[in-house]
Amino acid sequence: MKKIEIIKPDDWHVHFREGLFLEKLVPETSKLFNRAIVMPNLTFPIVSSNQASEYKKQLLDFSKNNEYFEPLMTLYLNEEIDIKDLIKAYENKIIFAVKLYPAGATTNSSKGVKDITKTYKILEAMCKCKIPLLIHGEVNNKEIDVFDREKVFIDNELTQICKEFPNLKITLEHITTKYAVQFVNNTKRNLKASITPHHLILNRSDMLEHTIKPHYYCLPILKREEDRKALLSAAFNTNKKFFMGTDSAPHDIKNKEADCGCAGIFNTINCIQVLAQVFENNRQLNMLENFISVNGALHYELPLNSEKIRLKKVKDPINFPNVLKINNFKIKVFKPNFKIFWQLES
Ligand code: NCD
Ligand code: ZN
């Protein structure tokens, strides 16, 4: 029987939502991870330190199953952010980073950034105070094909941001293309990238061929097989520039299976087992720890967790629940297109 022991992982990108969802979702994350970067795209986005601190208190209340758990809060970048409030919140460890959503690019991003140059004063202050910038790297432009929006963002926006703010610590989040992998590999800037489990596993044909699979729909949208392969080699790379952010993004099943289905995949409850299987299938199991437990902490200059987790390979494939129920809501659990034999030991 095969067993592995690795440093306890962190989730560098998660959506907890609000209200009823928190009680169920937060403990699912906190039992698996010691830290999680929490996305600010709530119905009313987190734009001030007061909101962040209120939200953080709620998350801490629901994460008592792990005394070490630390929700790392983000502020939603827009032109109106109060720079003094931001700096104070960062110094007081209320917030950890700032999140850039191009306006309209994804769920709850309508109040995001329309013109990046109008946020330059904020980015300048972030540079000085060493506050990381997390980026949803897609342009929102009708002229640009949805499959090209990451590349165009890199060419038109990210290159500019990197040039103006060479010292800014940047995470290009949930990358989906070979182009993004090459950009990150080739840059000498303080720029790294996160990758989701589902983008390592699926390509756009998995979502679209023969029948349409709304539960594989997420943003940035799945790309070609050659892109998926490039993401895999990035995840296996020893250069430590790539790390896991689950982008676990729950939506009620009714809002996924609809005329206008929401983007987002919920993968919290099986992401570690699923990734162990992906890495093993590619004979890269020895790189799993770097990807889920080391590289992100190095990028954010945080200590590695001192706890460990153990995974055991079992004979029969593991069945995960199909849905997570929260009162009248149902959240579909990510189902990869292969069998999982790795079990997490409690
Ligand atoms: C996320 C969500 O639902 O909040 N959706 C997604 O498809 N990833 C937003 C995001 O991270 O883009
Ligand atoms: Zn996200």
PDB file of C-alpha atoms in Angstrom, residues 16 24 165 178 181 277 307 336 346:
ATOM      1  CA  PHE A  16     -16.805  31.432   0.564  1.00  0.00           C
ATOM      2  CA  LYS A  24     -21.100  24.881   5.613  1.00  0.00           C
ATOM      3  CA  PHE A 165       5.293  48.799 -11.285  1.00  0.00           C
ATOM      4  CA  LYS A 178       0.120  28.004 -22.675  1.00  0.00           C
ATOM      5  CA  VAL A 181       2.571  29.802 -18.660  1.00  0.00           C
ATOM      6  CA  GLN A 277      -4.316  11.320  -8.698  1.00  0.00           C
ATOM      7  CA  GLU A 307       1.485  20.317  10.224  1.00  0.00           C
ATOM      8  CA  PRO A 336     -13.177  14.665 -12.741  1.00  0.00           C
ATOM      9  CA  SER A 346      -7.734  12.158   9.075  1.00  0.00           C
TER      10      SER A 346
END
